[in-house]
PDB file of C-alpha atoms in Angstrom:
ATOM      1  CA  MET A1347      94.044 105.763  11.952  1.00  0.00           C
ATOM      2  CA  ALA A1348      92.353 103.194  14.358  1.00  0.00           C
ATOM      3  CA  VAL A1349      94.654 100.339  15.312  1.00  0.00           C
ATOM      4  CA  VAL A1350      93.214  97.097  14.736  1.00  0.00           C
ATOM      5  CA  HIS A1351      94.373  94.426  17.712  1.00  0.00           C
ATOM      6  CA  ILE A1352      94.356  90.920  16.133  1.00  0.00           C
ATOM      7  CA  PRO A1353      94.327  88.205  19.092  1.00  0.00           C
ATOM      8  CA  CYS A1354      97.318  86.221  18.799  1.00  0.00           C
ATOM      9  CA  LEU A1355      96.699  82.185  18.990  1.00  0.00           C
ATOM     10  CA  PRO A1356      98.532  80.587  21.550  1.00  0.00           C
ATOM     11  CA  ALA A1357     100.830  77.860  20.084  1.00  0.00           C
ATOM     12  CA  PRO A1358      99.122  74.282  20.257  1.00  0.00           C
ATOM     13  CA  SER A1359     100.228  72.019  23.232  1.00  0.00           C
ATOM     14  CA  ASP A1360     102.134  68.686  22.535  1.00  0.00           C
ATOM     15  CA  GLU A1361      98.948  67.083  23.237  1.00  0.00           C
ATOM     16  CA  CYS A1362      96.837  69.098  20.735  1.00  0.00           C
ATOM     17  CA  LEU A1363      99.503  68.401  17.997  1.00  0.00           C
ATOM     18  CA  LEU A1364      99.699  64.621  18.727  1.00  0.00           C
ATOM     19  CA  ALA A1365      95.925  64.578  18.480  1.00  0.00           C
ATOM     20  CA  ARG A1366      95.979  66.348  15.096  1.00  0.00           C
ATOM     21  CA  LEU A1367      99.045  64.026  13.920  1.00  0.00           C
ATOM     22  CA  GLY A1368      96.370  60.899  15.143  1.00  0.00           C
ATOM     23  CA  ASN A1369      93.753  62.597  12.606  1.00  0.00           C
ATOM     24  CA  GLY A1370      96.504  62.230   9.886  1.00  0.00           C
ATOM     25  CA  GLU A1371      97.622  65.973   9.680  1.00  0.00           C
ATOM     26  CA  ARG A1372     101.066  65.799   8.505  1.00  0.00           C
ATOM     27  CA  GLU A1373     101.934  69.403   9.580  1.00  0.00           C
ATOM     28  CA  ALA A1374     101.409  68.803  13.260  1.00  0.00           C
ATOM     29  CA  LEU A1375     104.243  66.261  12.942  1.00  0.00           C
ATOM     30  CA  GLU A1376     106.468  68.966  11.376  1.00  0.00           C
ATOM     31  CA  GLU A1377     105.539  71.293  14.269  1.00  0.00           C
ATOM     32  CA  LEU A1378     106.106  68.817  16.864  1.00  0.00           C
ATOM     33  CA  PHE A1379     109.700  67.901  15.659  1.00  0.00           C
ATOM     34  CA  GLY A1380     110.375  71.614  14.478  1.00  0.00           C
ATOM     35  CA  ARG A1381     109.697  72.513  18.150  1.00  0.00           C
ATOM     36  CA  TYR A1382     112.298  70.185  19.823  1.00  0.00           C
ATOM     37  CA  ARG A1383     115.187  69.698  16.832  1.00  0.00           C
ATOM     38  CA  LEU A1384     117.358  72.308  18.303  1.00  0.00           C
ATOM     39  CA  LEU A1385     117.326  70.756  21.955  1.00  0.00           C
ATOM     40  CA  ALA A1386     117.521  67.381  20.772  1.00  0.00           C
ATOM     41  CA  PHE A1387     120.430  68.282  18.714  1.00  0.00           C
ATOM     42  CA  ARG A1388     121.921  70.099  21.592  1.00  0.00           C
ATOM     43  CA  VAL A1389     121.727  67.105  23.622  1.00  0.00           C
ATOM     44  CA  ALA A1390     122.973  64.556  21.053  1.00  0.00           C
ATOM     45  CA  HIS A1391     125.986  66.751  20.416  1.00  0.00           C
ATOM     46  CA  ARG A1392     126.857  67.090  23.978  1.00  0.00           C
ATOM     47  CA  LEU A1393     126.618  63.333  24.426  1.00  0.00           C
ATOM     48  CA  LEU A1394     128.746  62.519  21.311  1.00  0.00           C
ATOM     49  CA  GLY A1395     130.976  65.675  21.088  1.00  0.00           C
ATOM     50  CA  ASN A1396     130.913  65.548  17.468  1.00  0.00           C
ATOM     51  CA  GLU A1397     128.382  67.582  15.140  1.00  0.00           C
ATOM     52  CA  ALA A1398     128.035  64.997  12.324  1.00  0.00           C
ATOM     53  CA  ASP A1399     127.320  62.102  14.756  1.00  0.00           C
ATOM     54  CA  ALA A1400     124.770  64.516  16.635  1.00  0.00           C
ATOM     55  CA  LEU A1401     122.849  64.946  13.373  1.00  0.00           C
ATOM     56  CA  ASP A1402     122.656  61.547  12.649  1.00  0.00           C
ATOM     57  CA  ALA A1403     121.670  60.747  16.063  1.00  0.00           C
ATOM     58  CA  VAL A1404     119.108  63.183  15.962  1.00  0.00           C
ATOM     59  CA  GLN A1405     117.620  62.037  12.547  1.00  0.00           C
ATOM     60  CA  GLU A1406     117.739  58.200  13.955  1.00  0.00           C
ATOM     61  CA  GLY A1407     115.841  59.237  16.937  1.00  0.00           C
ATOM     62  CA  PHE A1408     113.206  61.215  15.111  1.00  0.00           C
ATOM     63  CA  VAL A1409     112.867  58.204  12.876  1.00  0.00           C
ATOM     64  CA  LYS A1410     112.568  55.928  15.838  1.00  0.00           C
ATOM     65  CA  ALA A1411     110.183  58.277  17.638  1.00  0.00           C
ATOM     66  CA  LEU A1412     107.977  58.513  14.534  1.00  0.00           C
ATOM     67  CA  THR A1413     107.682  54.926  14.015  1.00  0.00           C
ATOM     68  CA  HIS A1414     107.081  54.216  17.548  1.00  0.00           C
ATOM     69  CA  LEU A1415     104.703  57.143  18.050  1.00  0.00           C
ATOM     70  CA  ASP A1416     102.120  54.714  19.312  1.00  0.00           C
ATOM     71  CA  GLY A1417     104.502  53.406  22.466  1.00  0.00           C
ATOM     72  CA  PHE A1418     104.159  57.249  23.766  1.00  0.00           C
ATOM     73  CA  GLN A1419     101.480  56.581  26.369  1.00  0.00           C
ATOM     74  CA  GLY A1420     101.363  59.945  27.921  1.00  0.00           C
ATOM     75  CA  ARG A1421     102.582  58.928  31.371  1.00  0.00           C
ATOM     76  CA  SER A1422     105.395  61.503  30.652  1.00  0.00           C
ATOM     77  CA  THR A1423     105.418  64.726  28.534  1.00  0.00           C
ATOM     78  CA  PHE A1424     106.321  64.164  24.813  1.00  0.00           C
ATOM     79  CA  LYS A1425     109.186  66.197  25.337  1.00  0.00           C
ATOM     80  CA  THR A1426     110.750  64.014  27.904  1.00  0.00           C
ATOM     81  CA  TRP A1427     109.849  60.914  25.825  1.00  0.00           C
ATOM     82  CA  LEU A1428     111.463  62.268  22.776  1.00  0.00           C
ATOM     83  CA  LEU A1429     114.511  63.227  24.634  1.00  0.00           C
ATOM     84  CA  ARG A1430     114.635  59.611  25.911  1.00  0.00           C
ATOM     85  CA  VAL A1431     114.586  58.567  22.513  1.00  0.00           C
ATOM     86  CA  ILE A1432     117.160  60.952  21.156  1.00  0.00           C
ATOM     87  CA  SER A1433     119.457  60.293  24.154  1.00  0.00           C
ATOM     88  CA  ASN A1434     119.194  56.636  23.542  1.00  0.00           C
ATOM     89  CA  ALA A1435     119.988  56.984  19.672  1.00  0.00           C
ATOM     90  CA  ALA A1436     122.914  59.133  20.498  1.00  0.00           C
ATOM     91  CA  LEU A1437     124.460  56.737  23.143  1.00  0.00           C
ATOM     92  CA  ASP A1438     123.939  53.677  20.713  1.00  0.00           C
ATOM     93  CA  LEU A1439     125.735  55.635  17.929  1.00  0.00           C
ATOM     94  CA  GLY A1440     128.349  56.569  20.227  1.00  0.00           C
ATOM     95  CA  ARG A1441     129.089  52.911  21.339  1.00  0.00           C
ATOM     96  CA  GLN A1442     129.014  51.871  17.742  1.00  0.00           C
ATOM     97  CA  ARG A1443     131.468  54.441  16.970  1.00  0.00           C
ATOM     98  CA  SER A1444     133.738  53.583  19.505  1.00  0.00           C
ATOM     99  CA  ARG A1445     133.619  49.863  18.486  1.00  0.00           C
ATOM    100  CA  ARG A1446     134.305  51.121  14.671  1.00  0.00           C
ATOM    101  CA  GLU A1447     137.428  53.066  16.010  1.00  0.00           C
ATOM    102  CA  MET A1448     138.682  50.264  18.160  1.00  0.00           C
ATOM    103  CA  MET A1449     138.214  47.937  15.204  1.00  0.00           C
ATOM    104  CA  SER A1450     140.026  50.561  12.850  1.00  0.00           C
ATOM    105  CA  LEU A1451     143.838  50.860  12.483  1.00  0.00           C
ATOM    106  CA  ASP A1452     143.873  54.011  11.114  1.00  0.00           C
ATOM    107  CA  ALA A1453     141.235  55.809  13.407  1.00  0.00           C
ATOM    108  CA  PRO A1454     141.807  59.504  13.700  1.00  0.00           C
ATOM    109  CA  PRO A1455     143.349  60.790  17.055  1.00  0.00           C
ATOM    110  CA  ALA A1456     140.559  61.953  19.597  1.00  0.00           C
ATOM    111  CA  GLY A1457     141.794  65.733  18.907  1.00  0.00           C
ATOM    112  CA  ASP A1458     140.677  65.366  15.079  1.00  0.00           C
ATOM    113  CA  LYS A1459     136.952  65.253  15.683  1.00  0.00           C
ATOM    114  CA  ALA A1460     135.020  67.817  14.129  1.00  0.00           C
ATOM    115  CA  ARG A1461     133.654  70.563  16.571  1.00  0.00           C
ATOM    116  CA  ILE A1462     130.813  73.158  16.352  1.00  0.00           C
ATOM    117  CA  GLN A1463     132.103  76.171  15.554  1.00  0.00           C
ATOM    118  CA  PRO A1464     130.930  79.315  17.446  1.00  0.00           C
ATOM    119  CA  LEU A1465     128.946  81.909  15.726  1.00  0.00           C
ATOM    120  CA  ALA A1466     130.728  85.040  14.018  1.00  0.00           C
ATOM    121  CA  ILE A1467     131.811  87.269  17.011  1.00  0.00           C
ATOM    122  CA  SER A1468     132.784  90.721  16.506  1.00  0.00           C
ATOM    123  CA  ASP A1469     136.199  90.238  19.195  1.00  0.00           C
ATOM    124  CA  PRO A1470     138.443  87.406  17.290  1.00  0.00           C
ATOM    125  CA  GLY A1471     140.036  86.738  20.820  1.00  0.00           C
ATOM    126  CA  LEU A1472     136.656  86.188  22.482  1.00  0.00           C
ATOM    127  CA  GLY A1473     135.635  83.730  19.894  1.00  0.00           C
ATOM    128  CA  LEU A1474     138.729  81.618  20.382  1.00  0.00           C
ATOM    129  CA  GLU A1475     138.382  81.692  24.220  1.00  0.00           C
ATOM    130  CA  ARG A1476     135.036  80.570  23.800  1.00  0.00           C
ATOM    131  CA  ALA A1477     135.828  77.665  21.343  1.00  0.00           C
ATOM    132  CA  ASP A1478     138.731  76.661  23.835  1.00  0.00           C
ATOM    133  CA  LEU A1479     136.238  76.427  26.728  1.00  0.00           C
ATOM    134  CA  ARG A1480     133.533  74.645  24.721  1.00  0.00           C
ATOM    135  CA  ARG A1481     136.432  72.148  23.674  1.00  0.00           C
ATOM    136  CA  LEU A1482     137.501  71.907  27.285  1.00  0.00           C
ATOM    137  CA  LEU A1483     134.112  71.379  28.509  1.00  0.00           C
ATOM    138  CA  ASP A1484     133.441  68.651  25.600  1.00  0.00           C
ATOM    139  CA  GLU A1485     136.501  66.965  26.860  1.00  0.00           C
ATOM    140  CA  ALA A1486     135.573  66.964  30.555  1.00  0.00           C
ATOM    141  CA  LEU A1487     132.043  65.474  29.519  1.00  0.00           C
ATOM    142  CA  ALA A1488     133.892  62.722  27.732  1.00  0.00           C
ATOM    143  CA  THR A1489     135.514  61.837  30.933  1.00  0.00           C
ATOM    144  CA  LEU A1490     132.233  61.081  32.501  1.00  0.00           C
ATOM    145  CA  PRO A1491     130.737  57.592  32.884  1.00  0.00           C
ATOM    146  CA  GLU A1492     127.848  57.274  30.280  1.00  0.00           C
ATOM    147  CA  ALA A1493     125.086  57.471  32.976  1.00  0.00           C
ATOM    148  CA  GLN A1494     126.609  60.451  34.582  1.00  0.00           C
ATOM    149  CA  ARG A1495     127.241  62.220  31.140  1.00  0.00           C
ATOM    150  CA  GLN A1496     123.469  61.466  30.198  1.00  0.00           C
ATOM    151  CA  THR A1497     122.034  62.661  33.419  1.00  0.00           C
ATOM    152  CA  PHE A1498     123.944  65.891  33.349  1.00  0.00           C
ATOM    153  CA  VAL A1499     123.442  66.685  29.739  1.00  0.00           C
ATOM    154  CA  LEU A1500     119.607  66.167  30.201  1.00  0.00           C
ATOM    155  CA  HIS A1501     119.697  68.299  32.993  1.00  0.00           C
ATOM    156  CA  ALA A1502     122.084  71.086  31.910  1.00  0.00           C
ATOM    157  CA  ASP A1503     121.324  71.311  28.140  1.00  0.00           C
ATOM    158  CA  ALA A1504     117.885  70.098  27.776  1.00  0.00           C
ATOM    159  CA  GLU A1505     117.073  71.912  31.279  1.00  0.00           C
ATOM    160  CA  LEU A1506     114.916  69.092  32.598  1.00  0.00           C
ATOM    161  CA  SER A1507     113.865  69.230  36.058  1.00  0.00           C
ATOM    162  CA  TYR A1508     115.257  66.435  38.258  1.00  0.00           C
ATOM    163  CA  ARG A1509     111.788  65.108  38.012  1.00  0.00           C
ATOM    164  CA  ASP A1510     111.624  64.949  33.978  1.00  0.00           C
ATOM    165  CA  VAL A1511     115.307  63.559  33.958  1.00  0.00           C
ATOM    166  CA  ALA A1512     114.177  60.494  36.276  1.00  0.00           C
ATOM    167  CA  GLU A1513     111.236  60.050  33.743  1.00  0.00           C
ATOM    168  CA  VAL A1514     113.458  60.105  30.720  1.00  0.00           C
ATOM    169  CA  LEU A1515     116.049  58.046  32.280  1.00  0.00           C
ATOM    170  CA  GLY A1516     113.672  55.430  34.257  1.00  0.00           C
ATOM    171  CA  ILE A1517     115.381  56.001  37.552  1.00  0.00           C
ATOM    172  CA  SER A1518     114.563  57.665  40.903  1.00  0.00           C
ATOM    173  CA  ILE A1519     115.092  61.340  41.546  1.00  0.00           C
ATOM    174  CA  GLY A1520     117.583  60.321  44.277  1.00  0.00           C
ATOM    175  CA  THR A1521     119.632  58.737  41.453  1.00  0.00           C
ATOM    176  CA  VAL A1522     119.520  61.676  39.422  1.00  0.00           C
ATOM    177  CA  MET A1523     120.641  63.992  42.323  1.00  0.00           C
ATOM    178  CA  SER A1524     123.514  61.742  42.957  1.00  0.00           C
ATOM    179  CA  ARG A1525     124.679  61.155  39.438  1.00  0.00           C
ATOM    180  CA  LEU A1526     124.454  64.986  39.215  1.00  0.00           C
ATOM    181  CA  TYR A1527     126.511  65.285  42.242  1.00  0.00           C
ATOM    182  CA  TYR A1528     129.235  63.075  40.937  1.00  0.00           C
ATOM    183  CA  ALA A1529     129.241  64.460  37.348  1.00  0.00           C
ATOM    184  CA  ARG A1530     129.608  68.186  38.805  1.00  0.00           C
ATOM    185  CA  GLN A1531     132.464  66.806  41.019  1.00  0.00           C
ATOM    186  CA  LYS A1532     134.435  65.161  38.343  1.00  0.00           C
ATOM    187  CA  LEU A1533     133.892  68.136  35.956  1.00  0.00           C
ATOM    188  CA  ARG A1534     135.018  70.435  38.665  1.00  0.00           C
ATOM    189  CA  ALA A1535     138.298  68.582  39.180  1.00  0.00           C
ATOM    190  CA  TYR A1536     139.004  68.132  35.530  1.00  0.00           C
ATOM    191  CA  LEU A1537     138.395  71.756  34.860  1.00  0.00           C
ATOM    192  CA  ALA A1538     140.528  72.952  37.751  1.00  0.00           C
ATOM    193  CA  GLU A1539     143.345  71.152  36.644  1.00  0.00           C
ATOM    194  CA  ARG A1540     143.300  72.659  33.091  1.00  0.00           C
ATOM    195  CA  ILE A1541     142.198  76.214  33.794  1.00  0.00           C
ATOM    196  CA  LYS A1542     144.747  78.293  35.827  1.00  0.00           C
ATOM    197  CA  LEU A1543     143.136  81.507  36.749  1.00  0.00           C
TER     198      LEU A1543
END
C-alpha cells in the first residue's frame, strides 16, 4: 500500500486573517479570537484573581476589540494590541468591582472569591499543594500596584517579550524592566514570608 503525503497548510498569519476579515469572512474573526482566547483569559484571570470576572473581562475586551478593529493600525502585532485591550478591560472591571465592594455593606471577605480549580490530578495531595500555591501566588499578585501587576502578568503569563509589553502598555523597555524588577522583589518577599521550606 502506497503512502500518500498530503501537504499541511500552515496556519494563516494574523495579518492574513485580518485581511480576510476585512473582506467580510466571519470565519477569520472566529479563528483570530479562537487563537488568543485562552491567553486572554489567563491574563485577565491573573489581573483579577476571579474566574467569573476574568470571563467577563475577556468578553468585554473581545467586544471592544471587534468594535474598534479599525483602530488597529499594524504598528504592533495583533496579539499585543489585543492583549492591551483585554488587560485594560480587566483593569477597568477590577476598578468597578472595587468600587462596588467598597460601597456594599455586605461585601464578601477577600478569601471568598471564586478560584479556578486545578484539573483532576491522580494524587489528591499534589492537587491540594498546587491549589495552595496558586492561591498564594494570586494573593501575592494582588499586593502589587496595578502597573507592576499588569506588567508582570503580560510578561510572565502572556509570555510577551519586554518590547511587546512596552508596546502593549505604551511605555519604554526600561520602564518594563524596572516594573518587573520591583514586582519580582515584592513577590519574592511576600512568598518568602509565607512559604517555609
